[in-house]
Coordinates of C-alpha atoms in Angstrom, one line a residue:
M1 CA -0.1 0.1 0.1
A2 CA 3.1 2.3 0.9
S3 CA 4.6 1.9 -2.3
K4 CA 1.6 2.6 -4.5
K5 CA 1.2 6.0 -2.4
Y6 CA 5.1 6.8 -3.4
T7 CA 4.3 5.9 -7.0
L8 CA 1.2 8.2 -7.0
L9 CA 3.2 11.2 -5.4
L10 CA 6.1 10.6 -7.7
G11 CA 3.6 10.3 -10.7
A12 CA 2.2 13.6 -9.5
L13 CA 5.4 15.3 -9.3
C14 CA 6.5 14.1 -13.0
F15 CA 2.7 15.5 -14.1
F16 CA 3.7 18.9 -12.6
L17 CA 7.2 18.9 -14.0
T18 CA 6.0 18.2 -17.5
N19 CA 3.2 20.7 -17.6
V20 CA 4.7 23.6 -15.4
S21 CA 7.8 25.6 -16.6
A22 CA 9.2 28.6 -15.6
Q23 CA 8.3 31.6 -17.5
S24 CA 10.4 34.0 -19.3
Y25 CA 9.6 37.7 -19.5
D26 CA 9.5 40.6 -21.9
W27 CA 12.7 42.1 -22.0
K28 CA 11.0 45.4 -23.5
D29 CA 8.7 45.9 -20.4
S30 CA 10.2 48.8 -18.6
S31 CA 7.8 48.5 -15.4
L32 CA 9.8 45.3 -14.8
I33 CA 13.1 47.3 -14.4
P34 CA 13.8 48.7 -10.9
K35 CA 14.6 52.8 -10.7
K36 CA 18.3 52.5 -10.7
G37 CA 18.2 50.1 -13.8
Q38 CA 16.4 52.3 -16.0
A39 CA 18.9 54.2 -17.5
Q40 CA 20.8 51.2 -18.7
H41 CA 17.4 49.9 -20.0
S42 CA 16.9 53.1 -21.9
E43 CA 20.1 52.9 -23.3
F44 CA 19.9 49.2 -24.0
L45 CA 16.5 49.7 -26.2
Q46 CA 18.4 52.4 -28.1
N47 CA 21.0 50.2 -28.8
Q48 CA 23.8 52.5 -27.4
N49 CA 24.2 49.5 -24.4
A50 CA 24.5 45.5 -25.2
F51 CA 23.3 44.5 -22.0
P52 CA 19.9 44.5 -20.8
A53 CA 18.9 45.8 -17.1
K54 CA 18.4 43.3 -14.5
P55 CA 15.1 43.1 -13.8
R56 CA 13.0 43.3 -10.4
N57 CA 12.5 40.0 -9.0
Q58 CA 10.0 38.3 -6.5
W59 CA 11.0 37.5 -2.5
E60 CA 10.2 33.7 -1.9
I61 CA 9.4 32.8 1.4
G62 CA 9.0 29.1 2.5
L63 CA 7.9 26.9 5.2
S64 CA 9.9 23.4 6.1
V65 CA 9.2 20.5 8.1
G66 CA 11.7 17.4 8.4
N67 CA 13.8 15.2 10.4
S68 CA 16.3 16.7 13.1
L69 CA 19.3 14.4 13.9
I70 CA 22.1 15.1 15.9
S71 CA 25.5 13.5 15.0
G72 CA 27.5 13.0 18.0
D73 CA 28.6 10.5 20.7
V74 CA 25.1 9.1 21.6
Y75 CA 22.8 7.0 18.8
A76 CA 20.6 9.0 17.6
K77 CA 16.9 8.4 17.2
I78 CA 14.8 8.7 13.8
P79 CA 13.1 10.5 12.8
Q80 CA 12.6 13.2 15.1
I81 CA 10.7 16.3 14.7
G82 CA 12.3 19.8 12.7
W83 CA 10.7 22.7 11.5
G84 CA 12.0 25.9 9.8
A85 CA 10.7 29.2 7.8
H86 CA 12.8 31.6 5.5
V87 CA 13.1 34.2 3.4
R88 CA 15.2 34.4 0.3
K89 CA 15.9 36.9 -2.5
A90 CA 18.0 36.5 -5.5
F91 CA 20.9 39.1 -6.3
G92 CA 21.6 37.7 -9.5
Y93 CA 21.0 34.6 -11.7
I94 CA 23.6 32.5 -9.7
F95 CA 23.5 33.9 -6.3
S96 CA 20.9 34.5 -3.5
A97 CA 20.5 35.2 0.3
R98 CA 18.2 33.5 2.6
V99 CA 17.6 34.1 6.4
Q100 CA 16.5 30.8 7.7
Y101 CA 15.2 29.8 11.2
I102 CA 15.2 26.2 12.1
G103 CA 13.9 24.7 15.0
G104 CA 13.9 21.0 16.2
I105 CA 13.8 18.4 18.8
A106 CA 16.4 15.8 18.7
K107 CA 16.3 12.5 20.8
G108 CA 19.0 9.8 21.4
M109 CA 19.6 6.4 23.3
N110 CA 22.5 4.3 23.3
F111 CA 22.4 0.6 23.1
T112 CA 26.1 0.2 24.3
P113 CA 26.4 0.6 28.2
A114 CA 28.7 3.3 29.6
Y115 CA 30.5 2.6 32.6
N116 CA 33.2 5.6 32.9
Y117 CA 30.8 8.4 33.5
A118 CA 32.1 9.6 36.8
K119 CA 32.3 13.4 35.0
N120 CA 29.2 13.3 33.6
P121 CA 27.0 15.2 36.2
A122 CA 23.8 13.5 35.0
F123 CA 24.9 10.1 35.5
G124 CA 27.5 10.2 38.1
P125 CA 25.9 11.3 41.2
Y126 CA 23.3 8.7 40.8
Y127 CA 25.4 5.4 39.5
D128 CA 28.5 3.9 40.9
A129 CA 31.1 4.7 38.5
P130 CA 35.0 4.6 39.0
Q131 CA 36.5 8.1 40.0
N132 CA 40.2 8.5 40.5
I133 CA 41.5 10.6 43.7
R134 CA 44.4 11.0 45.2
R135 CA 45.0 10.2 48.8
G136 CA 45.5 13.2 51.0
S137 CA 47.6 13.6 54.5
T138 CA 43.9 12.2 56.0
T139 CA 41.4 10.5 53.7
P140 CA 38.7 8.8 55.8
G141 CA 37.0 5.6 54.5
L142 CA 40.5 4.6 52.7
P143 CA 42.9 1.7 53.4
G144 CA 46.4 3.2 54.4
G145 CA 49.0 4.7 52.2
Q146 CA 51.0 7.5 51.3
A147 CA 49.9 10.9 50.6
G148 CA 49.2 11.4 46.8
Q149 CA 48.3 8.0 46.1
L150 CA 46.1 7.2 43.5
Y151 CA 42.5 5.6 44.6
Q152 CA 39.3 4.7 42.6
V153 CA 36.3 5.3 44.6
S154 CA 32.5 5.1 43.9
S155 CA 31.2 8.3 42.3
K156 CA 28.0 8.1 43.6
E157 CA 29.1 8.0 47.2
L158 CA 31.9 10.8 46.9
Q159 CA 29.5 13.1 44.8
R160 CA 26.3 12.5 46.8
N161 CA 27.8 11.6 50.3
S162 CA 31.4 13.3 50.1
L163 CA 32.4 9.4 51.1
Y164 CA 35.3 7.8 49.9
V165 CA 34.3 4.4 49.2
P166 CA 36.9 2.2 47.5
M167 CA 35.4 0.9 43.7
T168 CA 35.0 -2.5 43.3
D169 CA 33.4 -4.6 40.5
N170 CA 30.4 -5.8 42.4
I171 CA 29.1 -2.2 42.7
L172 CA 29.8 -0.9 39.4
D173 CA 26.9 0.3 37.3
A174 CA 25.8 0.6 33.9
A175 CA 24.7 3.3 32.7
Y176 CA 22.9 4.5 29.0
Y177 CA 23.3 7.3 27.7
N178 CA 20.4 9.5 26.3
Y179 CA 19.3 13.1 25.6
R180 CA 16.7 15.1 24.4
T181 CA 17.9 18.5 22.9
V182 CA 15.5 21.2 22.2
S183 CA 17.3 23.9 19.3
H184 CA 16.7 27.0 17.5
Q185 CA 19.0 28.4 14.8
L186 CA 18.9 31.6 12.8
A187 CA 21.5 31.9 10.3
L188 CA 22.0 34.2 7.1
Q189 CA 22.9 31.7 3.9
G190 CA 24.2 32.6 0.6
I191 CA 22.9 30.1 -1.9
V192 CA 24.5 29.3 -5.6
T193 CA 22.0 27.7 -8.1
L194 CA 24.1 25.2 -10.1
N195 CA 22.1 24.2 -13.1
N196 CA 19.6 27.1 -14.6
I197 CA 22.0 28.2 -17.1
R198 CA 20.8 25.9 -19.8
F199 CA 22.5 25.7 -23.3
H200 CA 20.1 23.2 -24.9
K201 CA 16.7 24.3 -23.7
S202 CA 15.0 27.9 -22.4
K203 CA 14.1 27.1 -18.6
T204 CA 14.1 24.4 -16.3
N205 CA 11.4 22.8 -14.1
F206 CA 14.0 21.9 -11.3
V207 CA 17.1 23.9 -9.7
I208 CA 20.0 22.2 -7.8
Y209 CA 21.5 24.4 -5.3
G210 CA 24.5 24.5 -2.5
L211 CA 24.3 26.8 0.5
A212 CA 26.7 28.3 3.0
G213 CA 26.1 30.1 6.0
I214 CA 26.8 31.6 9.5
G215 CA 24.5 32.1 12.4
G216 CA 23.5 31.4 16.0
M217 CA 21.9 28.4 17.9
I218 CA 20.5 28.0 21.2
Y219 CA 19.9 24.6 22.7
E220 CA 18.9 23.1 25.7
T221 CA 20.0 19.4 26.6
K222 CA 18.2 17.1 29.1
V223 CA 18.7 13.5 30.2
N224 CA 16.5 10.8 31.4
A225 CA 18.7 9.5 34.4
L226 CA 15.6 9.2 37.0
N227 CA 12.4 7.7 37.0
A228 CA 9.3 9.4 38.5
S229 CA 10.2 8.9 41.8
G230 CA 13.4 10.4 41.6
A231 CA 15.6 6.9 42.0
S232 CA 17.8 5.8 39.4
Y233 CA 17.5 3.2 36.8
E234 CA 20.3 1.2 38.4
S235 CA 18.6 -2.2 38.2
L236 CA 17.1 -1.9 34.9
F237 CA 20.5 -0.8 33.4
N238 CA 22.6 -3.8 35.1
T239 CA 19.8 -6.2 34.3
V240 CA 19.9 -5.3 30.2
A241 CA 23.8 -4.8 30.3
A242 CA 24.2 -8.4 31.9
T243 CA 21.6 -9.8 29.5
Y244 CA 22.6 -8.4 26.1
G245 CA 26.1 -7.0 26.4
S246 CA 27.3 -4.5 23.8
S247 CA 26.2 -6.5 20.7
F248 CA 25.0 -4.5 17.5
K249 CA 23.3 -7.2 16.7
N250 CA 20.7 -6.8 19.7
R251 CA 20.8 -3.2 19.7
R252 CA 16.7 -3.2 18.5
Q253 CA 16.0 -5.3 22.1
I254 CA 18.2 -3.5 23.9
L255 CA 16.3 -0.3 23.3
R256 CA 12.6 -1.9 23.4
D257 CA 13.5 -3.3 27.1
L258 CA 15.1 0.3 27.9
K259 CA 12.1 2.1 26.6
A260 CA 9.6 -0.2 28.3
G261 CA 11.6 0.4 31.8
M262 CA 12.0 4.2 31.6
D263 CA 9.7 6.9 31.5
N264 CA 9.6 10.0 28.8
T265 CA 10.3 12.7 31.3
Y266 CA 14.0 13.6 30.9
E267 CA 14.2 15.4 33.8
S268 CA 17.8 16.0 34.6
K269 CA 19.8 18.8 33.0
A270 CA 22.6 17.0 30.9
D271 CA 26.5 17.9 31.3
G272 CA 26.8 21.5 30.0
H273 CA 28.6 24.7 29.7
Q274 CA 26.9 26.0 33.0
L275 CA 28.5 29.7 33.2
R276 CA 31.1 29.2 30.9
R277 CA 29.2 30.2 27.6
P278 CA 26.6 32.9 27.2
K279 CA 22.9 32.2 27.2
L280 CA 20.0 33.3 25.6
F281 CA 16.4 32.6 26.8
D282 CA 18.1 30.7 29.3
M283 CA 19.6 28.4 26.9
T284 CA 23.0 28.0 25.7
F285 CA 24.1 30.0 22.8
K286 CA 26.9 29.1 20.2
P287 CA 27.9 30.7 16.7
V288 CA 27.7 28.2 14.1
A289 CA 28.2 27.9 10.6
Q290 CA 25.9 25.9 8.1
V291 CA 26.3 24.2 4.8
G292 CA 24.2 22.4 2.7
A293 CA 22.6 21.5 -0.6
G294 CA 19.2 20.9 -2.1
L295 CA 16.6 20.5 -4.9
A296 CA 13.5 22.6 -5.8
F297 CA 10.6 21.5 -8.1
K298 CA 8.5 24.1 -9.9
V299 CA 4.9 23.1 -9.4
G300 CA 3.2 26.8 -10.2
K301 CA 4.0 30.2 -11.4
R302 CA 4.6 31.1 -7.7
F303 CA 4.6 28.1 -5.9
S304 CA 7.8 25.1 -5.8
I305 CA 8.7 22.2 -3.7
G306 CA 12.4 21.8 -2.4
V307 CA 14.0 18.8 -0.3
E308 CA 17.2 20.0 1.5
E309 CA 19.8 19.0 3.7
V310 CA 21.2 21.7 6.1
F311 CA 24.5 20.6 8.2
T312 CA 25.4 22.7 11.2
T313 CA 28.9 22.5 13.0
T314 CA 29.0 24.4 16.7
K315 CA 32.7 23.1 17.7
D316 CA 30.6 22.2 20.6
D317 CA 30.6 18.5 22.1
L318 CA 27.3 18.9 24.2
L319 CA 24.9 18.8 21.7
D320 CA 23.9 15.2 23.0
G321 CA 24.8 15.8 26.8
Q322 CA 27.7 13.6 26.7
R323 CA 31.5 14.2 25.8
W324 CA 33.5 11.6 27.9
Q325 CA 35.2 8.5 26.7
E326 CA 35.3 5.0 28.1
W327 CA 39.2 5.3 29.1
A328 CA 40.9 6.0 31.2
A329 CA 39.3 4.3 33.9
G330 CA 38.4 6.8 36.7
D331 CA 39.4 9.8 34.7
A332 CA 37.8 9.9 31.4
A333 CA 39.2 11.9 28.4
L334 CA 37.3 14.2 26.0
T335 CA 35.9 12.6 23.1
R336 CA 37.6 13.4 19.8
D337 CA 34.8 14.8 17.8
F338 CA 32.6 17.8 18.1
D339 CA 28.8 17.2 17.7
T340 CA 26.9 18.5 14.6
W341 CA 22.9 19.1 14.0
H342 CA 21.6 17.7 10.5
Y343 CA 18.0 19.1 9.4
T344 CA 16.9 17.0 6.4
N345 CA 13.5 18.5 5.2
I346 CA 11.1 19.1 2.7
N347 CA 10.1 23.1 2.4
F348 CA 6.8 24.6 0.4
N349 CA 7.6 27.8 -1.0
Y350 CA 5.5 31.1 -2.5
S351 CA 7.1 33.8 -4.7
L352 CA 5.7 37.4 -3.6
G353 CA 6.0 40.6 -5.8
A354 CA 3.9 42.4 -8.4
K355 CA 5.7 44.0 -11.4
S356 CA 8.9 41.7 -10.8
V357 CA 9.6 38.6 -12.8
E358 CA 9.9 35.2 -10.9
P359 CA 12.8 34.7 -8.7
L360 CA 16.2 34.9 -10.6
W361 CA 17.3 31.2 -9.9
W362 CA 14.3 29.9 -12.3
L363 CA 15.3 32.2 -15.3
N364 CA 17.8 31.1 -18.0
P365 CA 19.9 34.2 -18.3
L366 CA 20.9 32.8 -21.8
D367 CA 17.2 32.5 -22.9
Y368 CA 17.3 36.4 -24.5
A369 CA 20.4 35.7 -26.1
Y370 CA 19.7 32.7 -27.8
N371 CA 16.2 34.2 -29.0
E372 CA 17.9 37.2 -30.2
L373 CA 20.1 34.9 -32.4
N374 CA 17.2 33.1 -33.7
A375 CA 14.4 35.6 -34.3
P376 CA 16.1 39.0 -34.0
R377 CA 13.7 41.6 -32.6
H378 CA 16.2 44.1 -31.1
M379 CA 19.3 43.5 -32.7
K380 CA 20.7 46.7 -34.9
M381 CA 21.4 45.3 -38.2
P382 CA 23.7 47.4 -40.8
K383 CA 22.0 48.7 -44.0
P384 CA 23.3 46.4 -46.7
V385 CA 25.2 48.0 -49.8
L386 CA 24.4 45.7 -52.8
D387 CA 25.2 47.3 -56.2
D388 CA 22.8 46.7 -59.4
A389 CA 24.5 48.2 -62.3
D390 CA 22.0 47.6 -64.6
G391 CA 19.0 48.0 -62.6
D392 CA 17.2 44.8 -63.1
G393 CA 16.2 44.3 -59.3
V394 CA 19.3 41.7 -59.0
T395 CA 22.1 42.4 -57.6
D396 CA 25.6 41.9 -59.5
Q397 CA 27.0 39.2 -57.3
F398 CA 23.9 37.2 -58.1
D399 CA 23.0 38.5 -61.7
N400 CA 24.0 36.2 -64.6
E401 CA 23.5 38.9 -67.3
P402 CA 24.8 42.0 -65.7
N403 CA 23.9 44.0 -68.7
T404 CA 20.5 43.7 -69.2
P405 CA 18.5 46.0 -71.3
A406 CA 16.4 48.6 -69.3
G407 CA 12.9 47.7 -69.0
C408 CA 13.1 44.1 -69.9
P409 CA 11.6 41.3 -67.2
V410 CA 14.3 39.3 -65.5
D411 CA 14.1 35.8 -63.7
T412 CA 15.6 35.2 -60.2
H413 CA 19.2 34.8 -61.8
G414 CA 19.0 38.3 -63.7
V415 CA 18.2 36.7 -67.0
A416 CA 16.0 38.7 -69.5
R417 CA 12.8 36.4 -69.6
D418 CA 12.4 34.8 -72.9
T419 CA 9.1 32.6 -72.5
D420 CA 9.1 30.5 -75.9
G421 CA 12.9 30.1 -75.6
D422 CA 13.3 31.5 -79.3
G423 CA 16.3 33.7 -78.4
V424 CA 14.6 36.8 -78.4
P425 CA 13.7 38.5 -75.1
D426 CA 9.9 39.1 -74.3
C427 CA 10.7 42.6 -74.1
K428 CA 11.4 42.6 -78.2
D429 CA 9.4 39.7 -78.9
K430 CA 6.4 40.1 -81.2
E431 CA 5.5 36.6 -80.7
L432 CA 5.7 35.5 -77.7
I433 CA 4.9 31.8 -78.0
T434 CA 6.6 30.5 -81.2
P435 CA 6.1 26.9 -81.5
T436 CA 9.3 25.1 -81.9
Q437 CA 8.8 23.8 -85.4
C438 CA 8.4 27.7 -86.4
Q439 CA 11.8 28.4 -85.0
P440 CA 14.2 29.8 -85.9
V441 CA 12.7 33.2 -86.0
D442 CA 13.6 36.7 -87.4
A443 CA 14.8 39.6 -85.4
D444 CA 11.3 40.5 -84.0
G445 CA 10.7 36.6 -82.6
V446 CA 8.3 35.7 -85.7
G447 CA 8.7 32.1 -87.0
K448 CA 7.7 30.8 -90.4
C449 CA 5.3 28.1 -89.6
P450 CA 4.8 25.1 -92.5
D451 CA 1.5 24.0 -93.9
P452 CA 0.3 21.1 -91.8
E453 CA -0.5 17.8 -93.8
C454 CA -3.9 17.7 -93.2
C455 CA -4.1 21.1 -95.2
K456 CA -2.5 19.8 -98.2
N457 CA -5.3 17.5 -99.5
I458 CA -8.6 19.0 -98.2
Q459 CA -11.4 16.4 -98.8
P460 CA -14.8 17.5 -99.5
A461 CA -17.3 16.7 -96.6
P462 CA -19.5 13.6 -97.0
P463 CA -23.1 14.5 -98.0
A464 CA -25.7 14.3 -95.2
C465 CA -28.4 12.2 -94.7
N466 CA -31.6 14.0 -94.9
L467 CA -33.9 11.1 -94.2
V468 CA -36.7 12.5 -92.0
D469 CA -40.3 11.9 -91.4
L470 CA -39.9 7.9 -91.4
P471 CA -43.4 6.2 -90.9
S472 CA -44.1 3.3 -88.1
I473 CA -45.3 -0.2 -89.7
N474 CA -48.4 -1.3 -87.8
F475 CA -49.1 -5.2 -87.4
G476 CA -52.9 -6.2 -86.4
G477 CA -53.2 -9.0 -83.9
N478 CA -50.3 -11.7 -83.7
A479 CA -50.1 -11.2 -87.9
S480 CA -46.2 -11.2 -88.7
S481 CA -47.0 -10.7 -92.7
L482 CA -46.9 -6.9 -94.1
S483 CA -50.5 -5.9 -95.4
A484 CA -51.0 -3.8 -98.5
E485 CA -51.2 -0.4 -96.3
A486 CA -47.5 -1.4 -94.8
K487 CA -46.1 -2.6 -98.1
A488 CA -47.2 0.8 -99.7
L489 CA -45.2 2.4 -96.7
C490 CA -42.4 0.2 -96.9
G491 CA -42.3 1.1 -101.1
S492 CA -42.1 4.9 -99.9
V493 CA -39.2 4.5 -97.4
A494 CA -37.3 2.7 -100.1
S495 CA -37.7 5.1 -102.8
S496 CA -36.5 7.5 -99.8
L497 CA -33.4 5.3 -99.5
R498 CA -32.4 5.5 -103.1
G499 CA -32.4 9.2 -103.2
N500 CA -30.2 9.3 -100.2
P501 CA -27.6 6.6 -100.6
E502 CA -25.3 7.9 -98.2
C503 CA -28.3 7.0 -95.4
K504 CA -28.8 3.5 -93.9
L505 CA -32.6 2.6 -92.5
I506 CA -32.7 0.9 -89.0
V507 CA -35.8 -1.3 -88.5
C508 CA -36.6 -1.3 -84.6
G509 CA -38.6 -3.9 -83.1
S510 CA -40.1 -3.5 -79.5
A511 CA -38.6 -5.4 -76.3
A512 CA -41.0 -7.9 -75.4
K513 CA -40.9 -9.5 -72.0
S514 CA -42.5 -12.8 -72.9
K515 CA -40.5 -15.5 -75.2
S516 CA -43.4 -15.5 -77.5
G517 CA -43.8 -11.7 -78.2
Q518 CA -40.3 -11.8 -78.6
A519 CA -40.5 -14.2 -81.3
L520 CA -43.3 -12.5 -82.9
G521 CA -41.5 -9.0 -82.9
Q522 CA -38.6 -10.8 -84.5
K523 CA -40.7 -12.1 -87.4
R524 CA -42.3 -8.5 -88.1
V525 CA -38.9 -7.1 -88.2
D526 CA -37.6 -9.9 -90.4
A527 CA -40.7 -9.2 -92.7
I528 CA -40.0 -5.5 -93.3
V529 CA -36.3 -6.4 -93.6
K530 CA -37.0 -9.1 -96.4
Y531 CA -39.8 -6.6 -98.2
L532 CA -37.3 -3.9 -98.4
V533 CA -34.2 -6.1 -99.8
E534 CA -36.1 -8.8 -102.0
V535 CA -38.8 -6.7 -103.4
Q536 CA -37.4 -3.1 -103.5
G537 CA -34.1 -4.1 -104.1
I538 CA -32.3 -2.1 -101.2
S539 CA -28.8 -3.4 -100.5
A540 CA -28.7 -5.7 -97.4
D541 CA -26.1 -3.6 -96.1
R542 CA -28.3 -0.5 -95.7
V543 CA -31.1 -2.0 -93.9
V544 CA -30.2 -3.1 -90.1
A545 CA -32.5 -5.1 -88.1
Q546 CA -33.0 -4.6 -84.1
Y547 CA -35.4 -6.5 -82.4
D548 CA -35.5 -4.6 -79.0
C549 CA -34.5 -1.0 -79.6
H550 CA -38.0 0.5 -78.0
E551 CA -40.2 -0.5 -75.8
G552 CA -43.3 1.0 -77.0
D553 CA -46.5 -0.8 -78.5
P554 CA -45.4 -4.2 -79.3
S555 CA -47.8 -4.2 -82.4
V556 CA -45.6 -1.0 -83.8
V557 CA -42.0 -1.5 -85.9
E558 CA -40.3 1.6 -85.9
L559 CA -38.4 2.9 -89.0
R560 CA -35.3 5.1 -88.2
A561 CA -32.3 6.7 -90.3
E562 CA -28.8 5.9 -89.4
K563 CA -26.2 8.5 -90.5
K564 CA -22.8 7.2 -91.9

């Protein structure tokens, strides 16, 4: 289930990154230029200055939440709450300054027991640990010996009761260092953006940055050394130490058992600087130095989300309330390294400001230069000097005919147009389109075309067919033979055919639907054709029989003229 949530979160972030991008600005807009940059802006617009004025940019405010952790002598508990707020302003495209407040509560608990804690005021008076002393001339409770001789006594008896009880193994107590530290930091940081200068794209949706700063920290560290009744955890600590020892493998079980047997009061003040360091609000004050790095993602025109790590160094070994080694027994030496504070956080940022561009770390300073090179809007171009000796509109360096006669239209190479390719330019050609077969031409571009073959032997047109008003032949009932009236009509048609030898006659029968009707229609057509050919003597090739050329009355056969 958790993996699905992370996948959805990552998908949402990718959606924002692919759909939201830092916006550029109109470099001509003088309202975006601060008063001190107006003179440069005016010079730039008039091409008297090559560099545009830096625009006014927005302030960024942000809140953060994350994990606070002390890297020191005590095993840190993770996660622990941290919070913060900041104000940031860009002074250039790379550098910006930020004032940041960081608050946090860090906790820790060791899983390895300590035995040499006599110098730790939170544990020495309540648990038996070896503490070295030198015998005085009279030191009550110690066996006899010379003055100045070194002895180990119980820290608890000495610090609480001023008794010199010799230290033995059977009274040695284990102790588990722990702490709860409340811290507040305020620092001025310089931030360097590493990737907003882009050579292959106009803008970026995320920036990588590093930071360094100085400031101050106040903190208070307390220890859970006693239970609710004010008694020590002597029995619990000794039992856990005897059961598990110092094994890293058993660390989780050790910490669980300690947590189950201890309260959560952190009632005792940890080892501290007391009056040796300045205090503020009754907490120890230390100057600090910070370094860090982060990523910020653009999720809206004014909104961004960042992931950041801030590392704070204090040259102080008491952030976790512990600074003593386990050696030498009875006279512990200081540990080697100072403690450091880590704040790993997610920050939510908003940009403020009207008549301003977005914070400059979101802008690519090369955006103007690349766009101007690609599509000049401001570049001051020199006036070109291009000679054209013949005045045809094509400069001499591109003119293939540098002495074109005045007034002659030319092509893109400066050559006078010659549409028909006859060698005479159009401006002098009296026949603009001379066919190829009519060339060569005379000086005016006029060709001499030969007569076409079709015009040498012109044949007269064939006579027209003048057969008109041809009759139709009617048959009665189922008859297929010609009646006297029909023969008379056919004779009249035959006379017309003889007078018009260029014509043919079409005998056109009806397209009957039944087979018997089709057969009857065919007989009637054949009877007419036979009469005209055999009786009237008309050539058979001039009488054409068509059996289904009309859909009218099946008893009627139509006669039609066909022109040659």
